[in-house]
Amino acid sequence: DAKTTQPNSMESNEEEPVHLPCNHSTISGTDYIHWYRQLPSQGPEYVIHGLTSNVNNRMASLAIAEDRKSSTLILHRATLRDAAVYYCILPMNRDDKIIFGKGTRLHILP
Amino acid sequence: NAGVTQTPKFQVLKTGQSMTLQCAQDMNHEYMSWYRQDPGMGLRLIHYSVGAGITDQGEVPNGYNVSRSTTEDFPLRLLSAAPSQTSVYFCASSYGDPYYGYTFGSGTRLTVV
């Protein structure tokens, strides 16, 4: 099963863009790339996912490298409410099981 | 509102007591999972189910039992609570296709004394 590597923590200033990286060098051709986030004292919430092409939704954008060995979650204009732990996950194709790593703790500075 | 409902939100147990954490979803999701999250740690998969009548073990299944008699419900049973099971428990559900994301409940905070 493909694994992901993320920085332990990142900081960003409020109202600036944030780029959260994820490496997944052993990704297979059919693995989707999912991002979740966990706000303080809440359950995880789905953010975005993609397969090959870049994706946008109301929460964020997902940029996927051409070789698919890395991806970047982009928050276009961070707010204090975006302070959370962000998880990059590759669901297991055979049973859609998702295993969480340590994620990246994002700190937003006012 | 459609989603994953967990009850209770808080529970204190004495060592050796048993209890069931409830999880229900109304989205007709086939897949359901239980996770635990210890303070300052990531989420670890306890058990999961790919449909009614089918369950399997995750990363940390010891001390927990599950069953899935309906699509909607996936209860987690602690047979004999231990202080090491003090944690926040999250239930999640999905369509079972990696094209779709998981929906998580708001969690049950369990303390075993």
Coordinates of C-alpha atoms in Angstrom, one line a residue:
Chain A
D1 CA 0.0 0.0 0.0
A2 CA 1.3 3.4 -1.0
K3 CA 2.5 5.7 1.9
T4 CA 2.6 9.4 2.1
T5 CA 5.1 11.8 3.7
Q6 CA 4.2 15.3 5.0
P7 CA 6.0 17.9 7.0
N8 CA 5.2 17.8 10.7
S9 CA 4.2 21.5 10.8
M10 CA 3.9 24.6 8.8
E11 CA 3.2 28.3 9.5
S12 CA 1.5 30.9 7.4
N13 CA 0.2 34.4 7.8
E14 CA -3.4 35.1 7.7
E15 CA -4.9 36.1 4.3
E16 CA -1.9 34.6 2.4
P17 CA -1.8 31.5 0.3
V18 CA -0.7 28.2 1.9
H19 CA 0.9 25.3 0.0
L20 CA 0.9 22.0 1.9
P21 CA 3.1 19.4 0.3
C22 CA 2.7 15.6 0.2
N23 CA 5.1 13.0 -1.2
H24 CA 3.7 9.7 -2.4
S25 CA 6.5 8.2 -4.4
T26 CA 5.1 4.6 -4.4
I27 CA 1.6 5.6 -5.7
S28 CA 0.0 3.3 -8.2
G29 CA -1.7 4.3 -11.3
T30 CA -5.2 3.9 -9.8
D31 CA -4.6 5.4 -6.4
Y32 CA -6.7 8.5 -5.6
I33 CA -5.1 11.2 -3.5
H34 CA -7.4 12.4 -0.7
W35 CA -6.9 15.3 1.7
Y36 CA -8.7 15.6 5.0
R37 CA -8.3 18.1 7.8
Q38 CA -9.1 18.0 11.5
L39 CA -9.9 21.2 13.2
P40 CA -9.3 21.4 17.0
S41 CA -11.7 19.2 19.0
Q42 CA -13.5 18.0 15.9
G43 CA -13.6 15.0 13.7
P44 CA -11.8 14.9 10.4
E45 CA -13.5 16.4 7.4
Y46 CA -13.0 15.7 3.7
V47 CA -11.3 18.5 1.9
I48 CA -10.6 17.4 -1.7
H49 CA -9.4 14.5 -3.8
G50 CA -7.9 13.9 -7.2
L51 CA -6.5 11.3 -9.5
T52 CA -4.4 12.9 -12.2
S53 CA -5.6 16.4 -13.0
N54 CA -5.6 19.4 -10.7
V55 CA -8.8 19.9 -8.9
N56 CA -10.6 22.9 -7.4
N57 CA -13.5 23.2 -5.0
R58 CA -14.8 25.8 -2.6
M59 CA -12.4 24.9 0.1
A60 CA -9.1 24.4 -1.7
S61 CA -7.2 23.4 -4.8
L62 CA -5.2 20.2 -5.3
A63 CA -2.2 20.3 -7.6
I64 CA -0.9 16.9 -8.7
A65 CA 2.6 16.5 -10.1
E66 CA 2.8 15.1 -13.6
D67 CA 4.4 11.9 -12.4
R68 CA 1.9 11.7 -9.5
K69 CA 4.7 11.2 -6.9
S70 CA 3.7 14.3 -5.1
S71 CA 0.8 16.7 -4.6
T72 CA 0.1 20.0 -3.0
L73 CA -3.0 21.2 -1.2
I74 CA -3.4 24.9 -1.8
L75 CA -5.4 27.2 0.5
H76 CA -5.7 30.4 -1.5
R77 CA -6.3 32.8 1.3
A78 CA -5.7 31.3 4.8
T79 CA -7.9 32.4 7.7
L80 CA -7.5 31.6 11.4
R81 CA -10.2 29.0 10.9
D82 CA -7.9 27.0 8.6
A83 CA -5.6 26.2 11.5
A84 CA -5.8 22.4 11.7
V85 CA -4.0 19.2 11.0
Y86 CA -4.1 18.3 7.3
Y87 CA -3.8 14.7 6.2
C88 CA -2.8 13.5 2.8
I89 CA -4.1 9.9 2.3
L90 CA -4.2 7.3 -0.5
P91 CA -7.3 5.2 0.1
M92 CA -6.7 1.5 -0.4
N93 CA -8.3 0.5 -3.7
R94 CA -9.2 -3.1 -2.6
D95 CA -11.4 -2.0 0.3
D96 CA -11.3 1.9 0.4
K97 CA -9.8 1.7 3.8
I98 CA -8.1 4.9 4.9
I99 CA -5.1 4.9 7.2
F100 CA -4.1 8.2 8.8
G101 CA -0.5 9.3 9.1
K102 CA 0.7 12.1 11.4
G103 CA -0.3 14.9 8.9
T104 CA 0.8 18.5 8.9
R105 CA -0.2 20.8 11.7
L106 CA -0.9 24.2 10.1
H107 CA -0.5 27.3 12.2
I108 CA -2.0 30.5 11.0
L109 CA -0.5 33.7 12.3
P110 CA -2.8 36.8 12.6
Chain B
N1 CA -29.3 16.5 8.5
A2 CA -27.6 13.7 6.7
G3 CA -24.4 12.6 8.3
V4 CA -22.8 10.3 10.9
T5 CA -24.3 10.4 14.4
Q6 CA -22.3 9.1 17.4
T7 CA -23.7 8.6 20.9
P8 CA -22.8 9.3 23.6
K9 CA -20.6 12.4 23.2
F10 CA -19.0 11.8 26.6
Q11 CA -18.7 8.7 28.8
V12 CA -16.8 7.8 31.9
L13 CA -16.3 4.1 32.7
K14 CA -14.8 2.2 35.5
T15 CA -12.1 -0.4 34.7
G16 CA -13.7 -3.7 33.8
Q17 CA -17.1 -2.2 32.8
S18 CA -18.5 -2.8 29.3
M19 CA -20.3 -0.5 27.0
T20 CA -21.3 0.1 23.4
L21 CA -20.5 3.2 21.4
Q22 CA -23.2 3.8 18.9
C23 CA -22.7 5.0 15.3
A24 CA -25.5 5.6 12.7
Q25 CA -25.4 7.0 9.2
D26 CA -28.3 7.9 7.0
M27 CA -26.4 8.3 3.7
N28 CA -26.8 4.6 2.6
H29 CA -23.0 4.2 2.8
E30 CA -21.7 0.7 2.5
Y31 CA -18.4 1.3 4.3
M32 CA -18.1 2.2 8.0
S33 CA -15.1 2.4 10.2
W34 CA -14.1 3.1 13.8
Y35 CA -11.0 5.1 14.8
R36 CA -9.5 6.1 18.0
Q37 CA -7.4 9.2 18.7
D38 CA -5.2 9.5 21.7
P39 CA -4.2 12.9 23.0
G40 CA -1.8 14.6 20.6
M41 CA -1.8 11.6 18.3
G42 CA -3.2 10.7 14.9
L43 CA -6.2 8.5 14.2
R44 CA -5.8 4.7 14.3
L45 CA -8.2 2.3 12.6
I46 CA -9.9 -0.1 15.0
H47 CA -12.4 -2.1 12.9
Y48 CA -14.1 -1.5 9.6
S49 CA -17.0 -2.9 7.7
V50 CA -17.5 -3.1 3.9
G51 CA -21.2 -3.9 4.2
A52 CA -23.9 -5.4 6.4
G53 CA -22.7 -8.7 7.9
I54 CA -19.0 -8.1 7.0
T55 CA -16.4 -6.7 9.4
D56 CA -12.7 -6.8 9.6
Q57 CA -9.9 -5.7 11.9
G58 CA -7.9 -2.6 11.5
E59 CA -4.6 -1.5 13.2
V60 CA -5.6 -1.7 16.8
P61 CA -8.6 -4.2 17.2
N62 CA -7.7 -5.8 20.6
G63 CA -10.3 -5.1 23.3
Y64 CA -13.1 -4.1 20.9
N65 CA -15.8 -6.0 19.1
V66 CA -18.0 -4.9 16.2
S67 CA -21.0 -6.2 14.3
R68 CA -22.9 -4.8 11.3
S69 CA -26.5 -6.1 11.2
T70 CA -27.8 -3.2 9.1
T71 CA -26.4 -0.7 6.6
E72 CA -27.1 2.2 8.9
D73 CA -25.6 1.1 12.2
F74 CA -22.1 0.1 13.3
P75 CA -21.7 -0.2 17.1
L76 CA -18.4 -0.6 18.8
R77 CA -18.3 -2.7 22.0
L78 CA -15.8 -2.5 24.7
L79 CA -15.9 -5.8 26.5
S80 CA -13.9 -4.9 29.6
A81 CA -12.8 -1.3 29.7
A82 CA -9.1 -0.6 30.5
P83 CA -7.5 2.8 31.2
S84 CA -5.5 2.3 28.0
Q85 CA -8.8 2.7 26.1
T86 CA -9.2 6.3 27.3
S87 CA -9.4 8.1 23.9
V88 CA -11.7 9.9 21.5
Y89 CA -13.5 7.6 19.2
F90 CA -14.6 8.6 15.7
C91 CA -16.9 6.7 13.4
A92 CA -16.8 7.3 9.6
S93 CA -18.7 6.1 6.6
S94 CA -18.3 6.2 2.8
Y95 CA -19.7 4.8 -0.4
G96 CA -16.7 2.4 -0.5
D97 CA -15.3 3.9 -3.7
P98 CA -12.1 5.9 -3.5
Y99 CA -13.7 8.4 -5.8
Y100 CA -15.8 9.5 -2.8
G101 CA -14.6 10.8 0.6
Y102 CA -15.4 9.7 4.1
T103 CA -17.8 11.4 6.4
F104 CA -16.8 11.5 10.0
G105 CA -18.9 11.8 13.2
S106 CA -18.2 14.3 15.9
G107 CA -16.7 11.7 18.2
T108 CA -17.2 10.1 21.6
R109 CA -14.8 11.1 24.3
L110 CA -14.3 8.1 26.6
T111 CA -12.5 8.1 29.9
V112 CA -11.7 4.9 31.8
V113 CA -10.8 5.3 35.4

